[in-house]
Short mmCIF file of C-alpha atoms in Angstrom, two decimals:
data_model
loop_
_atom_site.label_atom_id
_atom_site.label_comp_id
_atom_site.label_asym_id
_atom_site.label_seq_id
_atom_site.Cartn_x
_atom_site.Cartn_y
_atom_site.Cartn_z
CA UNK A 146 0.00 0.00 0.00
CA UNK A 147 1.55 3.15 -0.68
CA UNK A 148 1.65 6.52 1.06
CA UNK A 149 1.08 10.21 0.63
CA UNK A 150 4.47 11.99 1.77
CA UNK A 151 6.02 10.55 4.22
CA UNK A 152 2.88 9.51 6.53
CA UNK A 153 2.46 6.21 7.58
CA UNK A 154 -0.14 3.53 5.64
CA UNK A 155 -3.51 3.65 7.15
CA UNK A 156 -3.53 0.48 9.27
CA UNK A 157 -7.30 0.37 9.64
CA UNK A 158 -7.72 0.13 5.64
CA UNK A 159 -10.85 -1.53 4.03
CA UNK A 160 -10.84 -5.12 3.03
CA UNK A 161 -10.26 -4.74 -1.40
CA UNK A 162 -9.70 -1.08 -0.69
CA UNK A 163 -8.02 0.32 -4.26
CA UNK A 164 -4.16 0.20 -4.32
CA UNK A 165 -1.94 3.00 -5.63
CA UNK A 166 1.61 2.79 -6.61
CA UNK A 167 4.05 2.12 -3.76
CA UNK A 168 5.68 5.70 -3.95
CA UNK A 169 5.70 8.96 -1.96
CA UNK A 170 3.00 11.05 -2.96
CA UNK A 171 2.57 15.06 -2.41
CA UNK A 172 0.09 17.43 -3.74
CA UNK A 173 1.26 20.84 -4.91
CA UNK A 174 -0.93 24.03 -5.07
CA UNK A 175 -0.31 27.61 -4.86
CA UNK A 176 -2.04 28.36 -1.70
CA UNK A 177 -4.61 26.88 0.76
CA UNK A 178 -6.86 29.19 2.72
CA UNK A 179 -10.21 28.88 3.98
CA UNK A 180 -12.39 30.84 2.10
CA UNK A 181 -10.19 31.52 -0.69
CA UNK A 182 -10.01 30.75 -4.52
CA UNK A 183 -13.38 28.97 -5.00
CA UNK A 184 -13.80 25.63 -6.21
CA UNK A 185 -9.98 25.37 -6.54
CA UNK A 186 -9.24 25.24 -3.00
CA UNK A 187 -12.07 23.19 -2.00
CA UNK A 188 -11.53 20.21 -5.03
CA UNK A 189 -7.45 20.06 -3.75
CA UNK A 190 -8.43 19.70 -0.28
CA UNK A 191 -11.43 16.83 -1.51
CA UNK A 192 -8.35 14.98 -3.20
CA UNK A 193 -6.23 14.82 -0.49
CA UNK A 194 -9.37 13.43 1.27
CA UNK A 195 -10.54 11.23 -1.02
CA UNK A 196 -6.50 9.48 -1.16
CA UNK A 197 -7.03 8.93 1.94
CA UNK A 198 -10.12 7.60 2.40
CA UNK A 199 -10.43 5.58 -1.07
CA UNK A 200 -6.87 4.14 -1.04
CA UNK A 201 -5.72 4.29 2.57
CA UNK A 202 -3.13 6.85 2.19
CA UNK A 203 -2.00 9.93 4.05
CA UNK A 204 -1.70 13.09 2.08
CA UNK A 205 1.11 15.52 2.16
CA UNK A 206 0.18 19.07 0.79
CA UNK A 207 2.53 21.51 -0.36
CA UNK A 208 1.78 25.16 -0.67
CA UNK A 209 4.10 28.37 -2.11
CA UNK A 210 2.34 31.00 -0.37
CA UNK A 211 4.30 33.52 2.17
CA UNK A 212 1.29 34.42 4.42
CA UNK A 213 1.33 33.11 7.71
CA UNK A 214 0.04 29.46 7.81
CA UNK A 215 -1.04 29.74 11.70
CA UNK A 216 -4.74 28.27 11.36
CA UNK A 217 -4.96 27.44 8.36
CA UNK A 218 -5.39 23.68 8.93
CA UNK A 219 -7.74 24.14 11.57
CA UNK A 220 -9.73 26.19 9.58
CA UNK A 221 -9.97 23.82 7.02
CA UNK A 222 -10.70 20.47 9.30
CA UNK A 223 -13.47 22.76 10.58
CA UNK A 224 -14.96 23.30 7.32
CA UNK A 225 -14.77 19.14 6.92
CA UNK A 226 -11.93 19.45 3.93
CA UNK A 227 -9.22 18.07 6.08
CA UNK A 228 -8.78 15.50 8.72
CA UNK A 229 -6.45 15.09 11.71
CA UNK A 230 -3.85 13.51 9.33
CA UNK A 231 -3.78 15.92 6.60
CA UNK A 232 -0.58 17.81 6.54
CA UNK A 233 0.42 21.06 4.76
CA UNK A 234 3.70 22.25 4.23
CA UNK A 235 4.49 25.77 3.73
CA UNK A 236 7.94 26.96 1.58
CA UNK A 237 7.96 30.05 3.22
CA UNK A 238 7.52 29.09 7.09
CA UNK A 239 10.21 26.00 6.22
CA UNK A 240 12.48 28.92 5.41
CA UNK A 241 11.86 30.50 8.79
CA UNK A 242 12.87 27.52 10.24
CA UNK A 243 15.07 26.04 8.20
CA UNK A 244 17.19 29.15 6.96
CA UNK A 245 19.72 26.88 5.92
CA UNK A 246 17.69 25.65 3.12
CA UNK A 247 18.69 28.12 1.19
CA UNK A 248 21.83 29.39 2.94
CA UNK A 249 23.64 25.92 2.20
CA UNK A 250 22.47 26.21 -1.79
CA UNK A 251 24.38 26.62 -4.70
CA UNK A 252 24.05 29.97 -5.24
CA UNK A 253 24.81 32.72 -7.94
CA UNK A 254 26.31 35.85 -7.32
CA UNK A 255 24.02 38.44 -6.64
CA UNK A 256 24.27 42.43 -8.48
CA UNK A 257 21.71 44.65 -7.38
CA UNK A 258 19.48 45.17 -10.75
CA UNK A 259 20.21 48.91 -12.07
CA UNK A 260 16.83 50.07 -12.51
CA UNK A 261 15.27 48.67 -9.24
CA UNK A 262 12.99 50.41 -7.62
CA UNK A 263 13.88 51.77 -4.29
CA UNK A 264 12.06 49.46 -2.00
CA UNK A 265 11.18 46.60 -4.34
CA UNK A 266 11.50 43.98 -1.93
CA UNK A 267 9.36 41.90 0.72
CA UNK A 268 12.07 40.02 3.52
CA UNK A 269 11.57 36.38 4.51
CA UNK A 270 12.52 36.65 8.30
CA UNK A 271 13.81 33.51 10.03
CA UNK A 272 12.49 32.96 13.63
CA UNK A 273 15.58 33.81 15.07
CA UNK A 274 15.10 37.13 13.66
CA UNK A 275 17.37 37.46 10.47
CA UNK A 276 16.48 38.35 7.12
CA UNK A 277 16.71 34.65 4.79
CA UNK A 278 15.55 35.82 1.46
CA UNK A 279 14.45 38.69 -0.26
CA UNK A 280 11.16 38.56 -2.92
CA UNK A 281 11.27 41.20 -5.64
CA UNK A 282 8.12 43.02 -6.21
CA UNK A 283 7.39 42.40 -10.16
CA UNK A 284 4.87 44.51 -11.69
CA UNK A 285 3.00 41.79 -14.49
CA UNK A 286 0.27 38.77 -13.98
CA UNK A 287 3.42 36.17 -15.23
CA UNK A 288 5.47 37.18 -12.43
CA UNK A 289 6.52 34.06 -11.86
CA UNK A 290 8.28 33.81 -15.11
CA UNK A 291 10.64 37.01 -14.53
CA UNK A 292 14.31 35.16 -13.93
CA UNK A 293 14.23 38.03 -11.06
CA UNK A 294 17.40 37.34 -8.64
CA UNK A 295 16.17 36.81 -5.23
CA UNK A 296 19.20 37.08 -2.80
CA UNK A 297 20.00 35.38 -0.20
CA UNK A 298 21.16 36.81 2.91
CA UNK A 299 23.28 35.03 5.53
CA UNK A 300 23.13 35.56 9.36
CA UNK A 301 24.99 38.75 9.99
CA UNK A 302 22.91 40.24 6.78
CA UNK A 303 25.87 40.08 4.30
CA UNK A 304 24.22 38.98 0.59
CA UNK A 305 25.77 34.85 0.29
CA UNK A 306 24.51 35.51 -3.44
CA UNK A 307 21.13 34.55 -4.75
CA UNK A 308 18.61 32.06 -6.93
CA UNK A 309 17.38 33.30 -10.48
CA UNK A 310 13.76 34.02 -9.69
CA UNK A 311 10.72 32.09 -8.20
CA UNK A 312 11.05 28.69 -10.31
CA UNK A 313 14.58 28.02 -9.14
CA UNK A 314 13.36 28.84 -5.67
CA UNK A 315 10.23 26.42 -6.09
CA UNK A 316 12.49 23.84 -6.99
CA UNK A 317 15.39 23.95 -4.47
CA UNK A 318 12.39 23.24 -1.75
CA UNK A 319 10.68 20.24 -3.29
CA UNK A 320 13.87 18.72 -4.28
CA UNK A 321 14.41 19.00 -0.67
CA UNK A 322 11.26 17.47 0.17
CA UNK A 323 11.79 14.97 -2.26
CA UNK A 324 15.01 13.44 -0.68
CA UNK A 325 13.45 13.16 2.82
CA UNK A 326 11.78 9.90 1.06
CA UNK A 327 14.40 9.05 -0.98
CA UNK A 328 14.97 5.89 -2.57
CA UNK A 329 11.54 5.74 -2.73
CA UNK A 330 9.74 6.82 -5.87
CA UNK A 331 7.97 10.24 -5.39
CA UNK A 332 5.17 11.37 -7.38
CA UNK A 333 3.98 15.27 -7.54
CA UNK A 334 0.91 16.41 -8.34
CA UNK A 335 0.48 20.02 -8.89
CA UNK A 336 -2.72 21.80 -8.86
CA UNK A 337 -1.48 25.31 -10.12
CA UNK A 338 -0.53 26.09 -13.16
CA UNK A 339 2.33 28.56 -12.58
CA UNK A 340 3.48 25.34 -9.57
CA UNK A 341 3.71 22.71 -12.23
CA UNK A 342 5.21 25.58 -14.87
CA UNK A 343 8.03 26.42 -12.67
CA UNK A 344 8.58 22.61 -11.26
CA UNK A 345 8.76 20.96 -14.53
CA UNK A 346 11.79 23.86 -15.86
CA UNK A 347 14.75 22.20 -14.39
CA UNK A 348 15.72 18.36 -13.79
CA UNK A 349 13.91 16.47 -11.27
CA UNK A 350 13.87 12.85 -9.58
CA UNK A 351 10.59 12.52 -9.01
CA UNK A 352 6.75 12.03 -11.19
CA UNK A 353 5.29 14.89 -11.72
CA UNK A 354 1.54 15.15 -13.16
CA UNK A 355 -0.67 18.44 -13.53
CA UNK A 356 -3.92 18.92 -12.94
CA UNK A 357 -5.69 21.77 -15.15
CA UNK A 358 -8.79 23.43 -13.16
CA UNK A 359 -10.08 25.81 -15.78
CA UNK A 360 -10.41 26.84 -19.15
CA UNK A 361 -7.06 27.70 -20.94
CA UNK A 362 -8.24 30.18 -24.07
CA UNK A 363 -9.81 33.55 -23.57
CA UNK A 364 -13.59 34.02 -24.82
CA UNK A 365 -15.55 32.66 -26.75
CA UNK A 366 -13.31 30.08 -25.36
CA UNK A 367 -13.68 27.95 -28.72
CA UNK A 368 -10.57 25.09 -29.72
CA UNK A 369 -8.94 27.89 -31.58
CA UNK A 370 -9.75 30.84 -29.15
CA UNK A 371 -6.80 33.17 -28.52
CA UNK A 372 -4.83 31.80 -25.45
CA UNK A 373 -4.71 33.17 -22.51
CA UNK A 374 -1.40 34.31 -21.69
CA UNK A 375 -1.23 33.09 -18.07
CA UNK A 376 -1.62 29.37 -19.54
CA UNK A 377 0.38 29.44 -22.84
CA UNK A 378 4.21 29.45 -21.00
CA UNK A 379 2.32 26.34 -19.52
CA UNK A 380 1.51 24.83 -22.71
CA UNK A 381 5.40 25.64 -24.10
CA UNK A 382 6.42 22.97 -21.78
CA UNK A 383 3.29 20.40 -21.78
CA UNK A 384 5.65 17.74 -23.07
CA UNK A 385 7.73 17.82 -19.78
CA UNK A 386 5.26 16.45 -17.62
CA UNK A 387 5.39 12.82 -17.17
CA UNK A 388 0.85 12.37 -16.67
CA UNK A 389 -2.00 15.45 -17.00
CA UNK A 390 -5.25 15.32 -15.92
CA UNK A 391 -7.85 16.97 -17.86
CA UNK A 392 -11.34 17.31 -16.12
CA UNK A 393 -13.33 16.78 -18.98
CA UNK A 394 -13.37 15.27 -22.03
CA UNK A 395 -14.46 18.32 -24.00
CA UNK A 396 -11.30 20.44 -22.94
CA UNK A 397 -9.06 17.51 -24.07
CA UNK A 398 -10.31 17.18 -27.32
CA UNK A 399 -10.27 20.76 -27.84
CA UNK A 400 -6.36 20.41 -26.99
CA UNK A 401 -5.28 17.65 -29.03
CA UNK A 402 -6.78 19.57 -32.03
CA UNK A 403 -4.71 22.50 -31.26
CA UNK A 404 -2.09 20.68 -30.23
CA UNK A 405 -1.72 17.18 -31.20
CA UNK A 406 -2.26 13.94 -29.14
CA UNK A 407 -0.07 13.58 -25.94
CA UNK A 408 1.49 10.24 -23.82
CA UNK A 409 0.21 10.29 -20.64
CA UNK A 410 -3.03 12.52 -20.66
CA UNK A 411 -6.34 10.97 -18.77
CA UNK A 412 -9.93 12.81 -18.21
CA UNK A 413 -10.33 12.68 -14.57
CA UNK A 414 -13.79 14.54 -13.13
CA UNK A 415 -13.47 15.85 -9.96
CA UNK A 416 -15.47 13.11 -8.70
CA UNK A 417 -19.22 13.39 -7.05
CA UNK A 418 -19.90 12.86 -3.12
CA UNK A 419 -23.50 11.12 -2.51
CA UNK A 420 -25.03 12.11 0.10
CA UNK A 421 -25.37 9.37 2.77
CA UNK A 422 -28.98 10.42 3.95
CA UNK A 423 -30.12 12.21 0.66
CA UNK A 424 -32.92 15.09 2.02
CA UNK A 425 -35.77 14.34 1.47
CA UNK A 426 -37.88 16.08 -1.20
CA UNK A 427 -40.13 17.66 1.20
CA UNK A 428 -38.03 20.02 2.51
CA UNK A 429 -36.78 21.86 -0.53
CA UNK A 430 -38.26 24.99 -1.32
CA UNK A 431 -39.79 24.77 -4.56
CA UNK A 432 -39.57 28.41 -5.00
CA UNK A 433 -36.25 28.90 -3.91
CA UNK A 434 -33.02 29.04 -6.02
CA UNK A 435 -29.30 30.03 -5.25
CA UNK A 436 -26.11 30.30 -6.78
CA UNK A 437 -22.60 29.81 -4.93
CA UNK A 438 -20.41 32.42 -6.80
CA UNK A 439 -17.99 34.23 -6.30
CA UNK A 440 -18.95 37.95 -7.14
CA UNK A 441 -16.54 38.41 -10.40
CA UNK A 442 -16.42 38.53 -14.39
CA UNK A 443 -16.33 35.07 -14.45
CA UNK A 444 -19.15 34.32 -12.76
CA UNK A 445 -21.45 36.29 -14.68
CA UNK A 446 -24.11 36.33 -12.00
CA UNK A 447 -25.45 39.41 -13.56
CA UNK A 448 -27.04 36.95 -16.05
CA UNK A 449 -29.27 35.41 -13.62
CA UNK A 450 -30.19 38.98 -12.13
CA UNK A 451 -31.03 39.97 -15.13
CA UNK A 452 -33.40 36.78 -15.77
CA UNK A 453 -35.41 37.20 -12.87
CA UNK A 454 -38.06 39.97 -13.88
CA UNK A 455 -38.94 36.94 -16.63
CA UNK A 456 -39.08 34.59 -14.05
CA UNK A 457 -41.31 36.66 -11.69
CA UNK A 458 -43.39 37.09 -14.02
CA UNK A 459 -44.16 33.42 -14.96
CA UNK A 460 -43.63 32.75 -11.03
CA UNK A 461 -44.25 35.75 -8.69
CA UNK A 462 -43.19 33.69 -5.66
CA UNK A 463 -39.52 32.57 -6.82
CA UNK A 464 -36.57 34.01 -5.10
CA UNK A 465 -32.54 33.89 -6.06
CA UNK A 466 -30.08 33.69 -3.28
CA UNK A 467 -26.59 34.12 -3.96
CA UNK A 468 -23.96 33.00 -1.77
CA UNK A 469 -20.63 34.77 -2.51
CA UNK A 470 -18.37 37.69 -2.55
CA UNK A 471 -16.64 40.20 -4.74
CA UNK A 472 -15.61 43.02 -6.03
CA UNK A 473 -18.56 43.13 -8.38
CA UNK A 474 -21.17 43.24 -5.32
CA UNK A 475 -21.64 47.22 -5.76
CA UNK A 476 -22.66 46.67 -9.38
CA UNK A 477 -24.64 43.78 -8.60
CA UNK A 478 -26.57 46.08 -6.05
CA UNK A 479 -27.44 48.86 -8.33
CA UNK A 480 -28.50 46.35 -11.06
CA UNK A 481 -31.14 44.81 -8.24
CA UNK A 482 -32.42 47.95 -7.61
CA UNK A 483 -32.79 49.01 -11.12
CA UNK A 484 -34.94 46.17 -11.87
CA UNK A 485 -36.94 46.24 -9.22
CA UNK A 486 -36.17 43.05 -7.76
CA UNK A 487 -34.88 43.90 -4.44
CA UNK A 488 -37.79 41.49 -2.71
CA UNK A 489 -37.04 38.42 -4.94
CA UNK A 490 -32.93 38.69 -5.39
CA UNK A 491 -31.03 38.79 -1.87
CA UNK A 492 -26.70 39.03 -2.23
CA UNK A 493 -26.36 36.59 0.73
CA UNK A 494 -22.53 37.46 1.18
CA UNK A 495 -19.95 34.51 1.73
CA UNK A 496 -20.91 31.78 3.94
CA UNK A 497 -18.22 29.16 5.02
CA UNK A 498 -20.92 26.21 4.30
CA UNK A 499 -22.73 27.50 1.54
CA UNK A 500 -23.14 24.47 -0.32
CA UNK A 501 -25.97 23.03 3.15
CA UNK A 502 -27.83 25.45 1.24
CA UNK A 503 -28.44 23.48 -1.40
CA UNK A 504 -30.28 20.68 0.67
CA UNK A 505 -33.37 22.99 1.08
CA UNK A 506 -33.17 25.13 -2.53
CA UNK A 507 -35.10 23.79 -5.25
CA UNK A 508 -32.88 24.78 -7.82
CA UNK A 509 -29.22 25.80 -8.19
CA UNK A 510 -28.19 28.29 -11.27
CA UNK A 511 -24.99 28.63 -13.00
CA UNK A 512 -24.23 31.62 -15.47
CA UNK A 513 -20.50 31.56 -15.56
CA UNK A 514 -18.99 32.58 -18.63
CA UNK A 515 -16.11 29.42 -18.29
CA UNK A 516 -15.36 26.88 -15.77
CA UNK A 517 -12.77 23.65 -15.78
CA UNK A 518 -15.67 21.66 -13.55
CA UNK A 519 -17.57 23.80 -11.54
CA UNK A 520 -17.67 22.60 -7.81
CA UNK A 521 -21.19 24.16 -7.36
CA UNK A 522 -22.82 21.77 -9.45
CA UNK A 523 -21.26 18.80 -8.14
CA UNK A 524 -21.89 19.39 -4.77
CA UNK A 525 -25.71 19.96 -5.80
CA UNK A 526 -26.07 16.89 -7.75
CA UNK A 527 -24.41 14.75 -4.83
CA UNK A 528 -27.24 16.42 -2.61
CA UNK A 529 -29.87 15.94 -4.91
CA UNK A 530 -30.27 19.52 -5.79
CA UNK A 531 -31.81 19.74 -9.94
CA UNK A 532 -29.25 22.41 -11.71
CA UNK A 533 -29.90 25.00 -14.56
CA UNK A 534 -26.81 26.19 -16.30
CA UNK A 535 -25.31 27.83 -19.43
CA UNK A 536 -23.82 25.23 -21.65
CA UNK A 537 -20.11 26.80 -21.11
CA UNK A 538 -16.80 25.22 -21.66
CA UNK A 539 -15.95 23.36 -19.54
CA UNK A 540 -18.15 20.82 -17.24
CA UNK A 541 -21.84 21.56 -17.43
CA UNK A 542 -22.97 19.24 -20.42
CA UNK A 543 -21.20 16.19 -18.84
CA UNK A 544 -22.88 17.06 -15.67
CA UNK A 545 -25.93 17.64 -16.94
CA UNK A 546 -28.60 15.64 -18.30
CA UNK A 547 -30.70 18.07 -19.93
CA UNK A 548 -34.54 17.34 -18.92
CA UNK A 549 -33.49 14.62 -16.54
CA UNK A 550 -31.59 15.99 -13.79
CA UNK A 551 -31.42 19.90 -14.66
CA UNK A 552 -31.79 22.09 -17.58
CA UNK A 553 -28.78 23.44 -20.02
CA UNK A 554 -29.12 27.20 -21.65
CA UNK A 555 -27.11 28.31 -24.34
CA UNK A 556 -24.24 30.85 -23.21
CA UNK A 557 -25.30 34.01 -22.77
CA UNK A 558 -28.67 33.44 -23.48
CA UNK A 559 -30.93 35.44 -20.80
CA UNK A 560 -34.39 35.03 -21.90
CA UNK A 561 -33.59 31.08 -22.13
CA UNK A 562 -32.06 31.06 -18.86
CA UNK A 563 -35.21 32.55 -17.79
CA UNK A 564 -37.32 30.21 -19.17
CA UNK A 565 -35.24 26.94 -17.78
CA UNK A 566 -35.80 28.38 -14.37
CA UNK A 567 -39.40 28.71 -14.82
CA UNK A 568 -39.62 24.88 -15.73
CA UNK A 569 -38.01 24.07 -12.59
CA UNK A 570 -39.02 26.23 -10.23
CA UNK A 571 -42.73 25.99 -8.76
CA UNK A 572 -43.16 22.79 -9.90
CA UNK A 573 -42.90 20.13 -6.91
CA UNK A 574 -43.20 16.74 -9.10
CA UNK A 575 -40.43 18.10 -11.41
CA UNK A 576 -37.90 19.18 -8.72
CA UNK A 577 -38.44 15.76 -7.11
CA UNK A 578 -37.74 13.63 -10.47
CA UNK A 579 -34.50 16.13 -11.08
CA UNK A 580 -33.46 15.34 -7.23
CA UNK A 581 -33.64 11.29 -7.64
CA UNK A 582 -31.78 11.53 -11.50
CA UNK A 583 -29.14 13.58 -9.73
CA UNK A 584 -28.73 11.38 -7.01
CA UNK A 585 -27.73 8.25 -9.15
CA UNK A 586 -25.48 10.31 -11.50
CA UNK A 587 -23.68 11.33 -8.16
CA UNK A 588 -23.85 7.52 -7.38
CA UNK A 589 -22.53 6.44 -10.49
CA UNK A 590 -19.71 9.35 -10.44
CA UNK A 591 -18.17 9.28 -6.80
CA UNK A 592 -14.93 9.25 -5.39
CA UNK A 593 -14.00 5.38 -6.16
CA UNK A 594 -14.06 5.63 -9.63
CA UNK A 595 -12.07 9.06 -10.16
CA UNK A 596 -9.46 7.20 -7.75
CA UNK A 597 -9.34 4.07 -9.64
CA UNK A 598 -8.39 6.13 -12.91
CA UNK A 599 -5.87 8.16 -10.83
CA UNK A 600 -4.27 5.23 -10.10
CA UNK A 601 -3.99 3.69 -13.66
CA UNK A 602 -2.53 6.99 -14.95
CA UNK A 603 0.13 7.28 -11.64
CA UNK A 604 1.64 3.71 -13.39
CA UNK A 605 1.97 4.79 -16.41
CA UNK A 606 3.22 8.22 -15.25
CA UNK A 607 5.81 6.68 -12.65
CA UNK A 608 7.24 4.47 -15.28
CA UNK A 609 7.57 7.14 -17.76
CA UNK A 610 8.88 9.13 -15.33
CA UNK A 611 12.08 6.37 -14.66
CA UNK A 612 12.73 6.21 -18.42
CA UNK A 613 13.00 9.57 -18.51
CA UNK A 614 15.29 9.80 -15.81
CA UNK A 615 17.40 7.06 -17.21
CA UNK A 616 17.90 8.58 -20.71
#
């Protein structure tokens, strides 16, 4: 049976409990924080889980974020995304103990760059009080591609010499991770594009697989849609990575026809959790929907604003609930207000559980303009919850079945979106025939089957990760 990091196996595993590679596994991602970054967040924290609970294995996170870490586990076990043996390690508070991390590097030599600004830097402090590294500030979204020196300071403050920018950084610390474990195989999976980017620049002795969380073009988002520039430095170095995981089978293909067919590529969901004790169909709200957004462009949540004078109008007792924050919650205000539908639309603000809410709604509405598989509606079809949504890349038409479990709306499309809600809210019998289709797709879609595929891929991935090694 193999582990996550360095924890131990779980001794209390199932009988014919799945089996993953005997290796060292961690999970990479950018940051972790409560509250933070959406679905993102919340689907790393569910694999980690889901390792451990579907194959017996103890997962080892790894995060590249210099905020503070002090609660951030706790606030996570108390939102149920981590248990008492899920462990996160931090790069930056490993530097504040470990100083000699990067003291005891191989280092370049270090010039101060000529047209610097005068304070352009943010100091790592060590706990006994001296400065360990210095972060430039750089002024662009792909700031982790500048080859920015970061120096590095020794004890008494004198410059030892530095590392050329963030990815040699990234590395030096996962290497060093990496050899706590060694001779045992290790296997990396990063969550973040700009993590995997920057691991898979230099030579490594471990497997390293990427996951990819969300669209990778800019709008209309088509095969051929311009790229967005955050993701194609990623795509410059796709064949480097020994496995990736696409979430649906829709962003693959669009891809490989840009791209040609890759080794090593599987379509991996983020897999469904059924609800043990499904609720029961009395106690939704037949005239109550909601929407667990965050309050940004993406989201489009104006859409569904927008919609709801229609849907009044067909149903003068539905309401919209949206769970979320943003900076878009001014505009979203003023928008309510100029419609008139201040009584029927309420901007509930973010709420750490917001996805209980979906065990009493009748309905849950997406209008996002993209997604890579969108959380919301997986947590509402594992509760039961029927779903209307714009058919966006990626997710919602393999989540969906149109007219069985939920309703799908062409992008953009208000007056349609309009008119889906107004099938499904109101109407008892239909929101109860939606709940029990959702409820087997979640069955048929949990957490052993997205493991089982993870674990086909990791073999394939681990062995082409030795050949490359070897050659």
């Amino acid at each position: 049976m193999a582990t996550l990091g360095a924890g131990p196996v779980d001794d209390g595993a199932r009988d014919g409990q799945l089996t993953f590679p005997d290796a060292a596994y961690f999970i990479a991602a950018s940051r972790l924080r409560p509250g933070l970054d959406g679905g993102y967040t919340v689907a790393t924290l569910q694999r980690a889980m889901h390792l451990e609970q579907v194959a017996g294995v103890i997962p080892t996170l790894l995060t590249f974020d210099p905020a503070p870490m002090e609660g951030v586990l706790e606030g996570f076990r108390g939102l149920g995304l981590a248990t008492e043996r899920t462990r996160i390690r931090n790069l930056f508070e490993e530097l504040r103990e470990r100083p000699e991390l990067v003291r005891d590097a191989v280092l370049h030599p270090f010039t101060e760059p000529a047209d610097a600004d005068p304070a352009p830097w943010t100091d790592v402090v060590a706990h006994d009080g001296t400065v360990v590294l210095r972060l430039p500030f750089i002024r662009q979204v792909d700031w982790f591609r500048v080859p920015a020196p970061l120096p590095v300071l020794a004890a008494d403050g004198g410059v030892l010499g530095a590392l050329h920018g963030f990815g040699e950084l990234y590395r030096l610390w996962v290497d060093a991770v990496v050899a706590e474990v060694a001779p045992r195989d290790a296997v990396v999976v990063s969550e973040a594009k700009q993590v995997g980017e920057l691991l898979v620049g230099g030579p490594r002795d471990y497997t390293l697989v990427h996951t990819v969380h969300n669209a990778h073009t800019r709008p209309p988002h088509a095969w051929d849609s311009e790229m967005d520039p955050l993701w194609s430095g990623w795509f410059d170095v796709i064949d480097r990575f020994d496995g990736v995981v696409w979430l649906t089978r829709a962003q693959r293909a669009d891809v490989v026809r840009r791209f040609g067919e890759h080794e090593g590529w599987a379509v991996i969901p983020h897999p469904a959790q059924p609800a043990a004790a499904p609720p029961d169909a009395a106690s939704r709200d037949p005239f109550r929907a909601v929407m667990i957004a965050r309050l940004v462009e993406q989201k489009r949540v104006e859409d569904a604003v927008r919609a709801w004078p229609a849907v009044l109008a067909a149903e003068p007792r539905a309401r919209l609930e949206v769970f979320g924050e943003g900076p878009l919650r001014g505009e979203l205000e003023e928008l309510i207000a100029e419609l008139g539908v201040g009584h029927a639309v309420t901007l509930r603000g973010y709420v750490p559980r917001a996805s209980d809410e979906l065990a009493t709604a009748g309905l849950l509405v997406v209008s996002s303009r993209h997604e890579g598989w969108p959380l919301s509606i997986t947590e509402a079809l594992s509760g039961g919850c029927p779903v209307v949504s714009y058919d966006v890349p990626y997710g919602p038409a393999e989540m969906i079945q149109a007219g069985v479990d939920g309703e799908l709306v062409a992008a953009g499309d208000v007056e349609g979106l309009a008119a889906a809600v107004g099938r499904v809210l109101g109407r008892p019998d239909r929101i109860a025939a939606y709940s029990d289709a959702a409820l087997a797709w979640a069955r048929a879609h949990g957490p052993e089957r997205a493991m089982a595929a993870t674990s086909e891929l990791l073999v394939t991935a681990i062995e082409r990760s030795r050949r490359r090694r070897l050659s």
